Amino acid sequence: DGGITQSPKYLFRKEGQNVTLSCEQNLNHDAMYWYRQDPGQGLRLIYYSQIVNDFQKGDIAEGYSVSREKKESFPLTVTSAQKNPTAFYLCASSSSPGSRGELFFGEGSRLTVL
Amino acid sequence: AQRVTQPEKLLSVFKGAPVELKCNYSYSGSPELFWYVQYSRQRLQLLLRHISRESIKGFTADLNKGETSFHLKKPFAQEEDSAMYYCALLSGSARQLTFGSGTQLTVLP
């Protein structure tokens, strides 16, 4: 079954800890994205990658880091520097950057900082 | 900088009534606009794009450059249309999507 898989679905973290969210796709897509979804604020772009071994900051990259060592994988690390990390995180991919605007989304990961 | 505004957080209509979800944008270039939908317990997915001039599930959206709007319309709402709707703008050399804050549509029986 092709698609995007995010894990874990729910994650709890203590303040001061880093946490890594996984995103894997088997769609053979070149571009991958991480969005943060907060109530009343829609989706905000954290990082994106148009090709393996390359990525760029989005609108709210501070306190986050990513890597793109494989085409299929684009993990997001929420570091202790992120001031308000409790949120719902969505990973997405597209066949090419922009790709006529069609992104394919994962089911999301909900991070709660205790 | 580009911006997408959806002024209504919540919208309720009765089944069979017309529905219009508002979207306004701010962008200096030539806009490419989209509507995404998230049904309960489903993934966010593309509903329609302005460039295709298509009607999906009875929904249409017309780009009005003069009013910088891309409102989503359906003449007769159905209960299964209840969902969160996001308007999005494709922009920049990296062709990123900028999303609005979303409108939660509830169609009442």
mmCIF file with all atom_site columns, C-alpha atoms in Angstrom:
data_model
loop_
_atom_site.group_PDB
_atom_site.id
_atom_site.type_symbol
_atom_site.label_atom_id
_atom_site.label_alt_id
_atom_site.label_comp_id
_atom_site.label_asym_id
_atom_site.label_entity_id
_atom_site.label_seq_id
_atom_site.pdbx_PDB_ins_code
_atom_site.Cartn_x
_atom_site.Cartn_y
_atom_site.Cartn_z
_atom_site.occupancy
_atom_site.B_iso_or_equiv
_atom_site.pdbx_formal_charge
_atom_site.auth_seq_id
_atom_site.auth_comp_id
_atom_site.auth_asym_id
_atom_site.auth_atom_id
_atom_site.pdbx_PDB_model_num
ATOM 1   C CA . ASP A 1 1   ? 0.000   0.000  0.000   1.00 0.00 ? 1   ASP A CA 1
ATOM 2   C CA . GLY A 1 2   ? 1.714   3.160  -1.186  1.00 0.00 ? 2   GLY A CA 1
ATOM 3   C CA . GLY A 1 3   ? 1.786   6.281  0.875   1.00 0.00 ? 3   GLY A CA 1
ATOM 4   C CA . ILE A 1 4   ? 3.401   8.208  3.654   1.00 0.00 ? 4   ILE A CA 1
ATOM 5   C CA . THR A 1 5   ? 3.925   6.726  7.079   1.00 0.00 ? 5   THR A CA 1
ATOM 6   C CA . GLN A 1 6   ? 4.559   8.850  10.130  1.00 0.00 ? 6   GLN A CA 1
ATOM 7   C CA . SER A 1 7   ? 5.554   7.483  13.498  1.00 0.00 ? 7   SER A CA 1
ATOM 8   C CA . PRO A 1 8   ? 4.858   7.610  16.284  1.00 0.00 ? 8   PRO A CA 1
ATOM 9   C CA . LYS A 1 9   ? 1.257   8.793  16.235  1.00 0.00 ? 9   LYS A CA 1
ATOM 10  C CA . TYR A 1 10  ? 1.481   10.121 19.770  1.00 0.00 ? 10  TYR A CA 1
ATOM 11  C CA . LEU A 1 11  ? 4.599   11.148 21.630  1.00 0.00 ? 11  LEU A CA 1
ATOM 12  C CA . PHE A 1 12  ? 5.197   12.611 25.053  1.00 0.00 ? 12  PHE A CA 1
ATOM 13  C CA . ARG A 1 13  ? 8.389   14.363 25.952  1.00 0.00 ? 13  ARG A CA 1
ATOM 14  C CA . LYS A 1 14  ? 9.810   16.059 28.979  1.00 0.00 ? 14  LYS A CA 1
ATOM 15  C CA . GLU A 1 15  ? 11.077  19.585 28.678  1.00 0.00 ? 15  GLU A CA 1
ATOM 16  C CA . GLY A 1 16  ? 14.715  19.723 27.642  1.00 0.00 ? 16  GLY A CA 1
ATOM 17  C CA . GLN A 1 17  ? 14.624  16.499 25.633  1.00 0.00 ? 17  GLN A CA 1
ATOM 18  C CA . ASN A 1 18  ? 15.077  16.182 21.899  1.00 0.00 ? 18  ASN A CA 1
ATOM 19  C CA . VAL A 1 19  ? 12.645  13.979 20.023  1.00 0.00 ? 19  VAL A CA 1
ATOM 20  C CA . THR A 1 20  ? 12.688  12.659 16.464  1.00 0.00 ? 20  THR A CA 1
ATOM 21  C CA . LEU A 1 21  ? 9.583   12.125 14.356  1.00 0.00 ? 21  LEU A CA 1
ATOM 22  C CA . SER A 1 22  ? 9.806   9.635  11.536  1.00 0.00 ? 22  SER A CA 1
ATOM 23  C CA . CYS A 1 23  ? 8.439   10.119 8.022   1.00 0.00 ? 23  CYS A CA 1
ATOM 24  C CA . GLU A 1 24  ? 8.792   7.450  5.339   1.00 0.00 ? 24  GLU A CA 1
ATOM 25  C CA . GLN A 1 25  ? 7.315   7.404  1.839   1.00 0.00 ? 25  GLN A CA 1
ATOM 26  C CA . ASN A 1 26  ? 7.197   4.708  -0.818  1.00 0.00 ? 26  ASN A CA 1
ATOM 27  C CA . LEU A 1 27  ? 5.772   6.915  -3.546  1.00 0.00 ? 27  LEU A CA 1
ATOM 28  C CA . ASN A 1 28  ? 9.182   7.554  -5.113  1.00 0.00 ? 28  ASN A CA 1
ATOM 29  C CA . HIS A 1 29  ? 8.625   11.264 -4.569  1.00 0.00 ? 29  HIS A CA 1
ATOM 30  C CA . ASP A 1 30  ? 11.525  13.687 -4.780  1.00 0.00 ? 30  ASP A CA 1
ATOM 31  C CA . ALA A 1 31  ? 10.182  16.411 -2.506  1.00 0.00 ? 31  ALA A CA 1
ATOM 32  C CA . MET A 1 32  ? 9.244   16.071 1.150   1.00 0.00 ? 32  MET A CA 1
ATOM 33  C CA . TYR A 1 33  ? 7.900   18.565 3.658   1.00 0.00 ? 33  TYR A CA 1
ATOM 34  C CA . TRP A 1 34  ? 7.243   19.024 7.351   1.00 0.00 ? 34  TRP A CA 1
ATOM 35  C CA . TYR A 1 35  ? 4.352   21.174 8.533   1.00 0.00 ? 35  TYR A CA 1
ATOM 36  C CA . ARG A 1 36  ? 3.191   22.110 11.971  1.00 0.00 ? 36  ARG A CA 1
ATOM 37  C CA . GLN A 1 37  ? -0.551  22.355 12.569  1.00 0.00 ? 37  GLN A CA 1
ATOM 38  C CA . ASP A 1 38  ? -1.878  24.441 15.447  1.00 0.00 ? 38  ASP A CA 1
ATOM 39  C CA . PRO A 1 39  ? -5.551  25.218 16.108  1.00 0.00 ? 39  PRO A CA 1
ATOM 40  C CA . GLY A 1 40  ? -6.584  28.412 14.375  1.00 0.00 ? 40  GLY A CA 1
ATOM 41  C CA . GLN A 1 41  ? -3.254  28.789 12.587  1.00 0.00 ? 41  GLN A CA 1
ATOM 42  C CA . GLY A 1 42  ? -3.479  26.301 9.794   1.00 0.00 ? 42  GLY A CA 1
ATOM 43  C CA . LEU A 1 43  ? -0.353  24.584 8.514   1.00 0.00 ? 43  LEU A CA 1
ATOM 44  C CA . ARG A 1 44  ? 3.023   26.256 8.769   1.00 0.00 ? 44  ARG A CA 1
ATOM 45  C CA . LEU A 1 45  ? 6.071   24.987 6.895   1.00 0.00 ? 45  LEU A CA 1
ATOM 46  C CA . ILE A 1 46  ? 9.002   23.927 9.047   1.00 0.00 ? 46  ILE A CA 1
ATOM 47  C CA . TYR A 1 47  ? 11.464  22.402 6.572   1.00 0.00 ? 47  TYR A CA 1
ATOM 48  C CA . TYR A 1 48  ? 11.378  21.004 3.083   1.00 0.00 ? 48  TYR A CA 1
ATOM 49  C CA . SER A 1 49  ? 13.642  18.939 0.888   1.00 0.00 ? 49  SER A CA 1
ATOM 50  C CA . GLN A 1 50  ? 13.548  18.931 -2.884  1.00 0.00 ? 50  GLN A CA 1
ATOM 51  C CA . ILE A 1 51  ? 16.167  16.227 -3.337  1.00 0.00 ? 51  ILE A CA 1
ATOM 52  C CA . VAL A 1 52  ? 18.270  13.800 -1.342  1.00 0.00 ? 52  VAL A CA 1
ATOM 53  C CA . ASN A 1 53  ? 21.023  15.387 0.762   1.00 0.00 ? 53  ASN A CA 1
ATOM 54  C CA . ASP A 1 54  ? 19.487  18.830 0.447   1.00 0.00 ? 54  ASP A CA 1
ATOM 55  C CA . PHE A 1 55  ? 16.906  20.697 2.524   1.00 0.00 ? 55  PHE A CA 1
ATOM 56  C CA . GLN A 1 56  ? 15.803  24.255 3.212   1.00 0.00 ? 56  GLN A CA 1
ATOM 57  C CA . LYS A 1 57  ? 14.245  26.095 6.100   1.00 0.00 ? 57  LYS A CA 1
ATOM 58  C CA . GLY A 1 58  ? 10.597  26.946 5.952   1.00 0.00 ? 58  GLY A CA 1
ATOM 59  C CA . ASP A 1 59  ? 8.789   29.688 7.808   1.00 0.00 ? 59  ASP A CA 1
ATOM 60  C CA . ILE A 1 60  ? 9.256   28.328 11.339  1.00 0.00 ? 60  ILE A CA 1
ATOM 61  C CA . ALA A 1 61  ? 12.492  26.314 11.312  1.00 0.00 ? 61  ALA A CA 1
ATOM 62  C CA . GLU A 1 62  ? 13.909  27.578 14.619  1.00 0.00 ? 62  GLU A CA 1
ATOM 63  C CA . GLY A 1 63  ? 14.262  24.765 17.141  1.00 0.00 ? 63  GLY A CA 1
ATOM 64  C CA . TYR A 1 64  ? 13.922  22.025 14.520  1.00 0.00 ? 64  TYR A CA 1
ATOM 65  C CA . SER A 1 65  ? 16.366  20.017 12.439  1.00 0.00 ? 65  SER A CA 1
ATOM 66  C CA . VAL A 1 66  ? 16.010  17.535 9.590   1.00 0.00 ? 66  VAL A CA 1
ATOM 67  C CA . SER A 1 67  ? 18.049  15.205 7.438   1.00 0.00 ? 67  SER A CA 1
ATOM 68  C CA . ARG A 1 68  ? 17.475  13.677 4.014   1.00 0.00 ? 68  ARG A CA 1
ATOM 69  C CA . GLU A 1 69  ? 19.972  10.860 3.620   1.00 0.00 ? 69  GLU A CA 1
ATOM 70  C CA . LYS A 1 70  ? 17.566  8.659  1.695   1.00 0.00 ? 70  LYS A CA 1
ATOM 71  C CA . LYS A 1 71  ? 14.879  9.517  -0.806  1.00 0.00 ? 71  LYS A CA 1
ATOM 72  C CA . GLU A 1 72  ? 12.287  7.637  1.229   1.00 0.00 ? 72  GLU A CA 1
ATOM 73  C CA . SER A 1 73  ? 12.990  9.202  4.601   1.00 0.00 ? 73  SER A CA 1
ATOM 74  C CA . PHE A 1 74  ? 12.785  12.719 6.043   1.00 0.00 ? 74  PHE A CA 1
ATOM 75  C CA . PRO A 1 75  ? 12.964  12.634 9.846   1.00 0.00 ? 75  PRO A CA 1
ATOM 76  C CA . LEU A 1 76  ? 12.276  15.735 11.912  1.00 0.00 ? 76  LEU A CA 1
ATOM 77  C CA . THR A 1 77  ? 14.015  16.393 15.228  1.00 0.00 ? 77  THR A CA 1
ATOM 78  C CA . VAL A 1 78  ? 12.304  18.717 17.663  1.00 0.00 ? 78  VAL A CA 1
ATOM 79  C CA . THR A 1 79  ? 15.091  20.064 19.812  1.00 0.00 ? 79  THR A CA 1
ATOM 80  C CA . SER A 1 80  ? 14.996  21.496 23.297  1.00 0.00 ? 80  SER A CA 1
ATOM 81  C CA . ALA A 1 81  ? 15.477  24.906 21.691  1.00 0.00 ? 81  ALA A CA 1
ATOM 82  C CA . GLN A 1 82  ? 11.940  24.837 20.314  1.00 0.00 ? 82  GLN A CA 1
ATOM 83  C CA . LYS A 1 83  ? 10.018  27.028 22.742  1.00 0.00 ? 83  LYS A CA 1
ATOM 84  C CA . ASN A 1 84  ? 6.538   25.690 22.137  1.00 0.00 ? 84  ASN A CA 1
ATOM 85  C CA . PRO A 1 85  ? 6.865   22.187 20.701  1.00 0.00 ? 85  PRO A CA 1
ATOM 86  C CA . THR A 1 86  ? 3.463   20.814 21.676  1.00 0.00 ? 86  THR A CA 1
ATOM 87  C CA . ALA A 1 87  ? 1.669   20.509 18.338  1.00 0.00 ? 87  ALA A CA 1
ATOM 88  C CA . PHE A 1 88  ? 0.461   18.240 15.584  1.00 0.00 ? 88  PHE A CA 1
ATOM 89  C CA . TYR A 1 89  ? 3.120   17.564 12.954  1.00 0.00 ? 89  TYR A CA 1
ATOM 90  C CA . LEU A 1 90  ? 2.353   16.614 9.374   1.00 0.00 ? 90  LEU A CA 1
ATOM 91  C CA . CYS A 1 91  ? 4.751   15.187 6.826   1.00 0.00 ? 91  CYS A CA 1
ATOM 92  C CA . ALA A 1 92  ? 4.002   15.440 3.122   1.00 0.00 ? 92  ALA A CA 1
ATOM 93  C CA . SER A 1 93  ? 5.586   14.597 -0.198  1.00 0.00 ? 93  SER A CA 1
ATOM 94  C CA . SER A 1 94  ? 5.202   15.521 -3.841  1.00 0.00 ? 94  SER A CA 1
ATOM 95  C CA . SER A 1 95  ? 6.541   13.950 -6.999  1.00 0.00 ? 95  SER A CA 1
ATOM 96  C CA . SER A 1 96  ? 8.589   17.053 -7.709  1.00 0.00 ? 96  SER A CA 1
ATOM 97  C CA . PRO A 1 97  ? 8.955   20.458 -6.040  1.00 0.00 ? 97  PRO A CA 1
ATOM 98  C CA . GLY A 1 98  ? 5.653   22.238 -6.390  1.00 0.00 ? 98  GLY A CA 1
ATOM 99  C CA . SER A 1 99  ? 4.287   19.420 -8.498  1.00 0.00 ? 99  SER A CA 1
ATOM 100 C CA . ARG A 1 100 ? 1.192   21.342 -9.578  1.00 0.00 ? 100 ARG A CA 1
ATOM 101 C CA . GLY A 1 101 ? 0.395   21.888 -5.913  1.00 0.00 ? 101 GLY A CA 1
ATOM 102 C CA . GLU A 1 102 ? -0.499  18.337 -5.012  1.00 0.00 ? 102 GLU A CA 1
ATOM 103 C CA . LEU A 1 103 ? 0.967   17.169 -1.748  1.00 0.00 ? 103 LEU A CA 1
ATOM 104 C CA . PHE A 1 104 ? 0.351   13.762 -0.233  1.00 0.00 ? 104 PHE A CA 1
ATOM 105 C CA . PHE A 1 105 ? 0.105   13.831 3.532   1.00 0.00 ? 105 PHE A CA 1
ATOM 106 C CA . GLY A 1 106 ? 0.785   11.404 6.323   1.00 0.00 ? 106 GLY A CA 1
ATOM 107 C CA . GLU A 1 107 ? -1.591  10.854 9.222   1.00 0.00 ? 107 GLU A CA 1
ATOM 108 C CA . GLY A 1 108 ? 0.416   13.070 11.513  1.00 0.00 ? 108 GLY A CA 1
ATOM 109 C CA . SER A 1 109 ? 2.241   12.855 14.826  1.00 0.00 ? 109 SER A CA 1
ATOM 110 C CA . ARG A 1 110 ? 0.966   14.568 17.948  1.00 0.00 ? 110 ARG A CA 1
ATOM 111 C CA . LEU A 1 111 ? 3.743   15.714 20.259  1.00 0.00 ? 111 LEU A CA 1
ATOM 112 C CA . THR A 1 112 ? 2.999   16.741 23.824  1.00 0.00 ? 112 THR A CA 1
ATOM 113 C CA . VAL A 1 113 ? 5.651   18.244 26.049  1.00 0.00 ? 113 VAL A CA 1
ATOM 114 C CA . LEU A 1 114 ? 5.035   17.617 29.718  1.00 0.00 ? 114 LEU A CA 1
ATOM 115 C CA . ALA B 2 1   ? 5.329   37.958 1.203   1.00 0.00 ? 1   ALA B CA 1
ATOM 116 C CA . GLN B 2 2   ? 2.480   35.683 0.293   1.00 0.00 ? 2   GLN B CA 1
ATOM 117 C CA . ARG B 2 3   ? -0.491  35.270 2.589   1.00 0.00 ? 3   ARG B CA 1
ATOM 118 C CA . VAL B 2 4   ? -3.721  33.280 2.570   1.00 0.00 ? 4   VAL B CA 1
ATOM 119 C CA . THR B 2 5   ? -6.680  34.366 4.683   1.00 0.00 ? 5   THR B CA 1
ATOM 120 C CA . GLN B 2 6   ? -9.728  32.312 5.536   1.00 0.00 ? 6   GLN B CA 1
ATOM 121 C CA . PRO B 2 7   ? -11.910 34.625 7.617   1.00 0.00 ? 7   PRO B CA 1
ATOM 122 C CA . GLU B 2 8   ? -14.306 31.997 8.950   1.00 0.00 ? 8   GLU B CA 1
ATOM 123 C CA . LYS B 2 9   ? -13.029 29.473 11.472  1.00 0.00 ? 9   LYS B CA 1
ATOM 124 C CA . LEU B 2 10  ? -16.408 27.773 11.694  1.00 0.00 ? 10  LEU B CA 1
ATOM 125 C CA . LEU B 2 11  ? -19.268 27.584 9.221   1.00 0.00 ? 11  LEU B CA 1
ATOM 126 C CA . SER B 2 12  ? -22.555 25.742 9.631   1.00 0.00 ? 12  SER B CA 1
ATOM 127 C CA . VAL B 2 13  ? -25.213 25.240 6.978   1.00 0.00 ? 13  VAL B CA 1
ATOM 128 C CA . PHE B 2 14  ? -28.229 22.995 6.616   1.00 0.00 ? 14  PHE B CA 1
ATOM 129 C CA . LYS B 2 15  ? -28.279 20.080 4.216   1.00 0.00 ? 15  LYS B CA 1
ATOM 130 C CA . GLY B 2 16  ? -29.397 21.206 0.782   1.00 0.00 ? 16  GLY B CA 1
ATOM 131 C CA . ALA B 2 17  ? -28.418 24.824 1.354   1.00 0.00 ? 17  ALA B CA 1
ATOM 132 C CA . PRO B 2 18  ? -25.712 26.549 -0.670  1.00 0.00 ? 18  PRO B CA 1
ATOM 133 C CA . VAL B 2 19  ? -22.322 26.884 0.930   1.00 0.00 ? 19  VAL B CA 1
ATOM 134 C CA . GLU B 2 20  ? -19.427 29.259 0.285   1.00 0.00 ? 20  GLU B CA 1
ATOM 135 C CA . LEU B 2 21  ? -16.081 29.051 2.042   1.00 0.00 ? 21  LEU B CA 1
ATOM 136 C CA . LYS B 2 22  ? -14.112 32.245 1.680   1.00 0.00 ? 22  LYS B CA 1
ATOM 137 C CA . CYS B 2 23  ? -10.452 32.530 0.777   1.00 0.00 ? 23  CYS B CA 1
ATOM 138 C CA . ASN B 2 24  ? -8.457  35.670 0.043   1.00 0.00 ? 24  ASN B CA 1
ATOM 139 C CA . TYR B 2 25  ? -4.821  35.817 -0.894  1.00 0.00 ? 25  TYR B CA 1
ATOM 140 C CA . SER B 2 26  ? -1.984  38.279 -1.088  1.00 0.00 ? 26  SER B CA 1
ATOM 141 C CA . TYR B 2 27  ? 0.747   37.584 -3.620  1.00 0.00 ? 27  TYR B CA 1
ATOM 142 C CA . SER B 2 28  ? 2.717   39.746 -6.008  1.00 0.00 ? 28  SER B CA 1
ATOM 143 C CA . GLY B 2 29  ? 3.138   37.069 -8.660  1.00 0.00 ? 29  GLY B CA 1
ATOM 144 C CA . SER B 2 30  ? 0.719   35.020 -10.701 1.00 0.00 ? 30  SER B CA 1
ATOM 145 C CA . PRO B 2 31  ? -1.220  32.926 -8.167  1.00 0.00 ? 31  PRO B CA 1
ATOM 146 C CA . GLU B 2 32  ? -1.843  29.212 -8.263  1.00 0.00 ? 32  GLU B CA 1
ATOM 147 C CA . LEU B 2 33  ? -4.514  28.317 -5.742  1.00 0.00 ? 33  LEU B CA 1
ATOM 148 C CA . PHE B 2 34  ? -5.850  25.127 -4.279  1.00 0.00 ? 34  PHE B CA 1
ATOM 149 C CA . TRP B 2 35  ? -8.389  23.773 -1.845  1.00 0.00 ? 35  TRP B CA 1
ATOM 150 C CA . TYR B 2 36  ? -7.452  20.939 0.485   1.00 0.00 ? 36  TYR B CA 1
ATOM 151 C CA . VAL B 2 37  ? -9.911  19.001 2.645   1.00 0.00 ? 37  VAL B CA 1
ATOM 152 C CA . GLN B 2 38  ? -9.574  16.896 5.765   1.00 0.00 ? 38  GLN B CA 1
ATOM 153 C CA . TYR B 2 39  ? -12.510 14.668 6.624   1.00 0.00 ? 39  TYR B CA 1
ATOM 154 C CA . SER B 2 40  ? -12.818 13.280 10.132  1.00 0.00 ? 40  SER B CA 1
ATOM 155 C CA . ARG B 2 41  ? -10.154 10.635 10.805  1.00 0.00 ? 41  ARG B CA 1
ATOM 156 C CA . GLN B 2 42  ? -8.742  10.959 7.291   1.00 0.00 ? 42  GLN B CA 1
ATOM 157 C CA . ARG B 2 43  ? -5.628  12.498 5.863   1.00 0.00 ? 43  ARG B CA 1
ATOM 158 C CA . LEU B 2 44  ? -5.460  15.964 4.439   1.00 0.00 ? 44  LEU B CA 1
ATOM 159 C CA . GLN B 2 45  ? -5.965  15.703 0.678   1.00 0.00 ? 45  GLN B CA 1
ATOM 160 C CA . LEU B 2 46  ? -6.241  17.868 -2.390  1.00 0.00 ? 46  LEU B CA 1
ATOM 161 C CA . LEU B 2 47  ? -9.815  18.777 -3.307  1.00 0.00 ? 47  LEU B CA 1
ATOM 162 C CA . LEU B 2 48  ? -9.329  20.973 -6.345  1.00 0.00 ? 48  LEU B CA 1
ATOM 163 C CA . ARG B 2 49  ? -6.966  23.381 -8.053  1.00 0.00 ? 49  ARG B CA 1
ATOM 164 C CA . HIS B 2 50  ? -7.968  26.549 -9.860  1.00 0.00 ? 50  HIS B CA 1
ATOM 165 C CA . ILE B 2 51  ? -5.909  25.838 -12.929 1.00 0.00 ? 51  ILE B CA 1
ATOM 166 C CA . SER B 2 52  ? -7.968  22.748 -13.713 1.00 0.00 ? 52  SER B CA 1
ATOM 167 C CA . ARG B 2 53  ? -11.283 24.597 -13.543 1.00 0.00 ? 53  ARG B CA 1
ATOM 168 C CA . GLU B 2 54  ? -12.775 21.356 -12.318 1.00 0.00 ? 54  GLU B CA 1
ATOM 169 C CA . SER B 2 55  ? -15.769 20.469 -10.181 1.00 0.00 ? 55  SER B CA 1
ATOM 170 C CA . ILE B 2 56  ? -15.019 17.895 -7.522  1.00 0.00 ? 56  ILE B CA 1
ATOM 171 C CA . LYS B 2 57  ? -17.804 16.428 -5.363  1.00 0.00 ? 57  LYS B CA 1
ATOM 172 C CA . GLY B 2 58  ? -19.979 19.292 -6.576  1.00 0.00 ? 58  GLY B CA 1
ATOM 173 C CA . PHE B 2 59  ? -17.527 21.951 -5.377  1.00 0.00 ? 59  PHE B CA 1
ATOM 174 C CA . THR B 2 60  ? -16.172 24.675 -7.613  1.00 0.00 ? 60  THR B CA 1
ATOM 175 C CA . ALA B 2 61  ? -13.850 27.583 -7.008  1.00 0.00 ? 61  ALA B CA 1
ATOM 176 C CA . ASP B 2 62  ? -13.179 30.544 -9.259  1.00 0.00 ? 62  ASP B CA 1
ATOM 177 C CA . LEU B 2 63  ? -10.068 32.632 -9.082  1.00 0.00 ? 63  LEU B CA 1
ATOM 178 C CA . ASN B 2 64  ? -10.955 36.329 -8.972  1.00 0.00 ? 64  ASN B CA 1
ATOM 179 C CA . LYS B 2 65  ? -7.740  38.263 -9.439  1.00 0.00 ? 65  LYS B CA 1
ATOM 180 C CA . GLY B 2 66  ? -9.464  41.619 -9.043  1.00 0.00 ? 66  GLY B CA 1
ATOM 181 C CA . GLU B 2 67  ? -10.734 40.704 -5.589  1.00 0.00 ? 67  GLU B CA 1
ATOM 182 C CA . THR B 2 68  ? -7.765  38.384 -4.875  1.00 0.00 ? 68  THR B CA 1
ATOM 183 C CA . SER B 2 69  ? -10.202 35.686 -3.868  1.00 0.00 ? 69  SER B CA 1
ATOM 184 C CA . PHE B 2 70  ? -10.664 31.968 -4.441  1.00 0.00 ? 70  PHE B CA 1
ATOM 185 C CA . HIS B 2 71  ? -13.921 31.105 -2.702  1.00 0.00 ? 71  HIS B CA 1
ATOM 186 C CA . LEU B 2 72  ? -15.117 27.492 -2.611  1.00 0.00 ? 72  LEU B CA 1
ATOM 187 C CA . LYS B 2 73  ? -18.768 26.972 -3.473  1.00 0.00 ? 73  LYS B CA 1
ATOM 188 C CA . LYS B 2 74  ? -21.328 24.202 -3.615  1.00 0.00 ? 74  LYS B CA 1
ATOM 189 C CA . PRO B 2 75  ? -24.965 24.791 -4.510  1.00 0.00 ? 75  PRO B CA 1
ATOM 190 C CA . PHE B 2 76  ? -26.438 22.044 -2.322  1.00 0.00 ? 76  PHE B CA 1
ATOM 191 C CA . ALA B 2 77  ? -24.443 20.969 0.731   1.00 0.00 ? 77  ALA B CA 1
ATOM 192 C CA . GLN B 2 78  ? -24.475 17.352 1.887   1.00 0.00 ? 78  GLN B CA 1
ATOM 193 C CA . GLU B 2 79  ? -23.774 15.989 5.359   1.00 0.00 ? 79  GLU B CA 1
ATOM 194 C CA . GLU B 2 80  ? -20.697 14.186 4.048   1.00 0.00 ? 80  GLU B CA 1
ATOM 195 C CA . ASP B 2 81  ? -19.204 17.569 3.135   1.00 0.00 ? 81  ASP B CA 1
ATOM 196 C CA . SER B 2 82  ? -18.593 18.253 6.814   1.00 0.00 ? 82  SER B CA 1
ATOM 197 C CA . ALA B 2 83  ? -14.824 18.636 7.130   1.00 0.00 ? 83  ALA B CA 1
ATOM 198 C CA . MET B 2 84  ? -11.965 21.063 7.619   1.00 0.00 ? 84  MET B CA 1
ATOM 199 C CA . TYR B 2 85  ? -11.156 22.993 4.460   1.00 0.00 ? 85  TYR B CA 1
ATOM 200 C CA . TYR B 2 86  ? -7.854  24.728 3.753   1.00 0.00 ? 86  TYR B CA 1
ATOM 201 C CA . CYS B 2 87  ? -7.113  27.182 0.997   1.00 0.00 ? 87  CYS B CA 1
ATOM 202 C CA . ALA B 2 88  ? -3.513  27.125 -0.240  1.00 0.00 ? 88  ALA B CA 1
ATOM 203 C CA . LEU B 2 89  ? -1.285  29.232 -2.489  1.00 0.00 ? 89  LEU B CA 1
ATOM 204 C CA . LEU B 2 90  ? 1.662   27.886 -4.482  1.00 0.00 ? 90  LEU B CA 1
ATOM 205 C CA . SER B 2 91  ? 4.436   30.426 -4.725  1.00 0.00 ? 91  SER B CA 1
ATOM 206 C CA . GLY B 2 92  ? 8.123   31.161 -4.843  1.00 0.00 ? 92  GLY B CA 1
ATOM 207 C CA . SER B 2 93  ? 10.988  29.689 -6.805  1.00 0.00 ? 93  SER B CA 1
ATOM 208 C CA . ALA B 2 94  ? 10.840  26.633 -4.552  1.00 0.00 ? 94  ALA B CA 1
ATOM 209 C CA . ARG B 2 95  ? 7.113   26.368 -5.266  1.00 0.00 ? 95  ARG B CA 1
ATOM 210 C CA . GLN B 2 96  ? 5.964   25.963 -1.701  1.00 0.00 ? 96  GLN B CA 1
ATOM 211 C CA . LEU B 2 97  ? 2.391   25.810 -0.533  1.00 0.00 ? 97  LEU B CA 1
ATOM 212 C CA . THR B 2 98  ? 1.216   28.440 1.930   1.00 0.00 ? 98  THR B CA 1
ATOM 213 C CA . PHE B 2 99  ? -1.957  27.417 3.758   1.00 0.00 ? 99  PHE B CA 1
ATOM 214 C CA . GLY B 2 100 ? -4.733  29.452 5.270   1.00 0.00 ? 100 GLY B CA 1
ATOM 215 C CA . SER B 2 101 ? -5.906  28.840 8.815   1.00 0.00 ? 101 SER B CA 1
ATOM 216 C CA . GLY B 2 102 ? -8.763  26.621 7.715   1.00 0.00 ? 102 GLY B CA 1
ATOM 217 C CA . THR B 2 103 ? -12.562 26.612 7.961   1.00 0.00 ? 103 THR B CA 1
ATOM 218 C CA . GLN B 2 104 ? -14.448 23.863 9.762   1.00 0.00 ? 104 GLN B CA 1
ATOM 219 C CA . LEU B 2 105 ? -17.625 23.221 7.796   1.00 0.00 ? 105 LEU B CA 1
ATOM 220 C CA . THR B 2 106 ? -20.536 21.476 9.468   1.00 0.00 ? 106 THR B CA 1
ATOM 221 C CA . VAL B 2 107 ? -23.548 20.462 7.409   1.00 0.00 ? 107 VAL B CA 1
ATOM 222 C CA . LEU B 2 108 ? -26.551 19.986 9.632   1.00 0.00 ? 108 LEU B CA 1
ATOM 223 C CA . PRO B 2 109 ? -29.312 17.451 8.849   1.00 0.00 ? 109 PRO B CA 1
#
